[in-house]
Coordinates of N, CA and C in Angstrom, one line a residue:
M22 N 76.1 129.5 164.5 CA 77.5 129.1 165.1 C 78.3 129.2 164.5
S23 N 79.7 130.0 165.6 CA 80.8 129.5 164.8 C 81.2 128.7 165.0
E24 N 82.7 128.5 164.1 CA 83.5 127.6 163.0 C 84.6 127.4 165.2
E25 N 84.9 128.9 166.0 CA 85.3 128.5 166.9 C 84.3 127.6 167.7
N26 N 83.5 127.4 168.5 CA 82.3 127.0 169.4 C 81.9 126.1 168.8
I27 N 81.5 125.4 167.3 CA 81.9 124.0 167.1 C 82.8 123.4 167.5
S28 N 84.0 123.6 167.4 CA 85.8 123.1 168.0 C 85.6 122.9 169.7
V29 N 85.0 123.8 170.4 CA 84.8 123.7 172.0 C 84.5 122.3 171.7
L30 N 82.9 122.3 170.7 CA 82.6 121.3 171.0 C 82.4 119.6 170.8
L31 N 83.8 119.4 170.2 CA 83.8 119.0 169.4 C 84.7 117.9 170.3
D32 N 85.0 119.3 171.5 CA 86.5 119.1 172.7 C 86.1 118.6 174.3
E33 N 85.4 118.3 174.4 CA 83.9 118.6 174.9 C 84.1 117.0 175.4
K34 N 85.2 117.3 177.2 CA 85.5 116.3 177.9 C 83.8 115.8 179.3
R35 N 83.0 115.8 179.8 CA 82.9 116.0 181.2 C 82.2 115.3 180.1
V36 N 81.3 114.2 180.7 CA 80.6 112.6 181.3 C 79.8 113.1 182.1
F37 N 78.5 113.5 181.5 CA 76.5 113.1 182.9 C 76.5 111.8 182.7
K38 N 76.4 111.4 183.6 CA 76.4 109.7 184.1 C 75.2 109.8 184.9
P39 N 73.8 109.6 184.7 CA 72.8 109.5 184.9 C 72.1 108.4 185.9
K40 N 71.3 108.9 186.8 CA 71.6 108.2 188.7 C 71.4 106.8 188.1
E41 N 70.9 105.4 189.1 CA 71.3 104.4 188.5 C 69.7 103.8 188.6
D42 N 68.9 104.6 189.3 CA 67.6 104.2 188.6 C 66.7 104.5 187.8
F43 N 67.4 105.4 187.2 CA 67.1 105.9 185.7 C 67.8 105.0 185.1
V44 N 68.7 104.6 185.0 CA 69.6 103.7 184.1 C 68.3 102.2 184.3
N45 N 68.3 101.6 185.2 CA 67.3 100.2 186.0 C 66.0 100.9 184.8
Q46 N 65.3 102.2 184.1 CA 64.4 101.5 183.8 C 64.3 101.9 182.6
T47 N 65.9 101.5 182.2 CA 65.9 102.0 180.3 C 65.8 100.5 180.0
N48 N 64.9 100.1 178.4 CA 64.8 99.2 177.5 C 66.6 97.9 177.3
V49 N 67.6 99.3 177.8 CA 68.2 98.5 176.9 C 69.3 97.8 178.5
K50 N 69.1 98.6 179.2 CA 69.0 97.3 180.2 C 68.2 96.7 180.9
K51 N 67.1 96.4 180.3 CA 66.0 95.3 180.6 C 66.3 94.0 179.6
W52 N 67.1 94.7 178.4 CA 67.6 93.7 177.2 C 68.4 93.0 177.8
M53 N 69.9 93.3 178.2 CA 70.8 92.7 179.1 C 70.5 92.3 180.0
E54 N 70.0 92.5 181.4 CA 69.7 91.2 182.0 C 68.7 90.7 181.1
E55 N 67.9 90.2 180.4 CA 67.6 88.7 179.3 C 68.3 88.2 178.6
H56 N 69.5 88.8 178.2 CA 70.5 88.5 178.0 C 72.3 87.8 178.7
N57 N 71.6 88.0 180.3 CA 72.7 88.2 180.7 C 73.7 88.3 180.5
I58 N 74.0 90.2 180.5 CA 75.0 90.6 179.9 C 75.0 91.6 181.8
K59 N 75.6 91.7 182.1 CA 75.9 92.3 183.7 C 76.5 93.5 184.3
D60 N 77.2 93.9 182.7 CA 77.8 95.3 183.5 C 78.4 96.0 181.6
V61 N 78.1 97.7 181.1 CA 78.1 98.1 180.7 C 79.4 97.2 179.4
E62 N 80.5 96.9 180.3 CA 81.9 96.7 180.0 C 81.5 94.9 179.4
E63 N 80.8 94.2 179.3 CA 80.3 92.0 179.3 C 79.9 93.1 178.1
L64 N 78.8 94.0 177.8 CA 78.5 94.7 176.4 C 79.2 94.9 175.8
Y65 N 79.5 96.1 175.7 CA 80.8 96.2 174.5 C 81.5 94.5 174.1
K66 N 81.7 93.8 174.7 CA 83.1 92.3 174.5 C 81.4 91.6 173.8
K67 N 80.4 91.8 174.0 CA 79.9 91.2 173.5 C 79.0 91.7 171.8
A68 N 79.2 93.5 172.5 CA 78.9 94.2 170.8 C 79.7 93.6 169.7
E69 N 81.3 93.2 169.8 CA 82.2 92.8 169.1 C 82.0 92.0 168.0
D70 N 80.7 91.0 168.6 CA 80.0 90.5 167.7 C 78.9 91.1 167.2
W71 N 79.2 91.9 165.6 CA 77.9 92.9 165.5 C 76.9 92.3 165.4
K72 N 77.2 91.5 164.4 CA 76.1 91.2 163.4 C 75.2 90.8 164.3
W73 N 75.2 89.6 166.2 CA 74.6 88.4 166.7 C 73.9 90.0 167.8
F74 N 74.9 91.3 167.8 CA 74.5 92.7 169.4 C 73.6 93.3 168.4
W75 N 73.4 93.7 166.6 CA 72.6 93.9 165.9 C 70.9 93.6 165.6
E76 N 70.6 91.9 165.5 CA 70.3 90.3 165.2 C 69.2 91.6 166.4
E77 N 70.1 91.1 167.4 CA 69.3 90.8 168.9 C 68.6 91.1 169.6
I78 N 69.1 93.4 169.7 CA 68.5 94.0 169.6 C 67.6 94.4 168.9
S79 N 67.5 94.7 167.5 CA 66.5 94.0 166.4 C 65.8 93.2 167.1
K80 N 65.6 92.4 167.1 CA 64.0 91.2 168.1 C 63.5 92.4 169.1
D81 N 64.0 92.9 169.7 CA 63.3 93.6 171.2 C 63.0 94.7 171.3
L82 N 64.1 95.4 170.3 CA 63.8 96.8 171.0 C 63.3 97.9 169.4
V83 N 62.9 97.3 168.9 CA 62.5 97.3 167.0 C 61.0 97.0 167.2
E84 N 60.5 97.4 166.6 CA 59.4 97.4 166.1 C 58.5 97.0 164.8
W85 N 59.0 96.0 164.6 CA 58.7 96.5 162.8 C 57.5 96.3 162.3
Y86 N 57.9 96.5 160.9 CA 56.2 96.4 160.6 C 56.6 95.0 159.3
E87 N 57.5 95.1 158.8 CA 57.2 94.3 157.9 C 58.7 93.3 158.0
P88 N 58.8 92.2 158.4 CA 60.4 91.8 159.0 C 61.0 91.9 158.0
Y89 N 62.7 91.7 158.3 CA 63.7 92.1 157.7 C 64.0 90.2 156.5
N90 N 64.7 90.0 155.7 CA 65.3 88.5 155.9 C 66.4 88.2 155.8
K91 N 67.5 89.1 156.2 CA 68.8 89.7 157.1 C 68.7 90.7 156.9
V92 N 70.4 90.4 158.4 CA 70.6 91.4 158.9 C 71.4 92.1 158.3
V93 N 72.6 91.4 158.2 CA 73.3 92.7 156.7 C 73.2 92.1 155.4
E94 N 73.8 93.4 155.1 CA 74.0 92.7 153.2 C 75.2 94.0 153.1
W95 N 76.8 93.1 152.7 CA 77.8 93.6 153.4 C 78.5 94.3 151.4
N96 N 78.6 94.5 150.8 CA 79.5 95.2 149.7 C 80.1 96.3 149.7
P97 N 81.3 96.5 150.1 CA 82.4 97.1 150.5 C 82.1 98.3 149.4
P98 N 82.6 99.4 149.3 CA 82.4 99.7 150.0 C 80.7 100.7 150.9
W99 N 79.5 99.3 150.2 CA 78.7 99.0 151.0 C 78.0 98.6 151.9
V100 N 77.0 98.9 152.5 CA 76.3 98.6 153.2 C 74.6 98.0 153.8
K101 N 73.9 97.3 153.6 CA 72.7 97.8 153.4 C 71.9 96.7 155.1
W102 N 71.3 97.5 155.6 CA 71.4 97.3 157.3 C 69.7 96.7 157.6
F103 N 69.2 95.0 158.2 CA 68.0 94.8 158.1 C 67.4 95.1 156.2
V104 N 67.6 93.9 155.5 CA 67.1 94.1 154.1 C 65.3 93.5 154.2
G105 N 65.7 94.7 153.6 CA 63.9 93.9 153.2 C 62.9 94.0 154.6
A106 N 63.1 94.8 155.6 CA 62.3 95.4 156.4 C 61.8 96.7 156.5
K107 N 61.3 96.5 157.1 CA 59.9 97.9 157.1 C 59.5 98.5 158.9
Y108 N 59.6 99.7 158.6 CA 59.1 100.2 159.9 C 58.7 101.4 160.0
N109 N 57.7 101.9 161.3 CA 57.6 103.3 161.3 C 58.3 103.7 162.4

């Protein structure tokens, strides 16, 4: 793929919106309902608390082989997610 072709892809402006019946069957939609999050805008707002967001997502949507003992270990500029966890 040429550099020109790649540049075109990086400037893509189209949005492909999935059908509502498809969205309603997704794990993320079910997760949102369980957390009383009514729409994407509210999801974005809740996700501003990123530690809460990723811990809650991981509890319900990730199957851990061994659970983590810490959600995030932040030592700028390095970050480790789900410290101690193992998954397949």
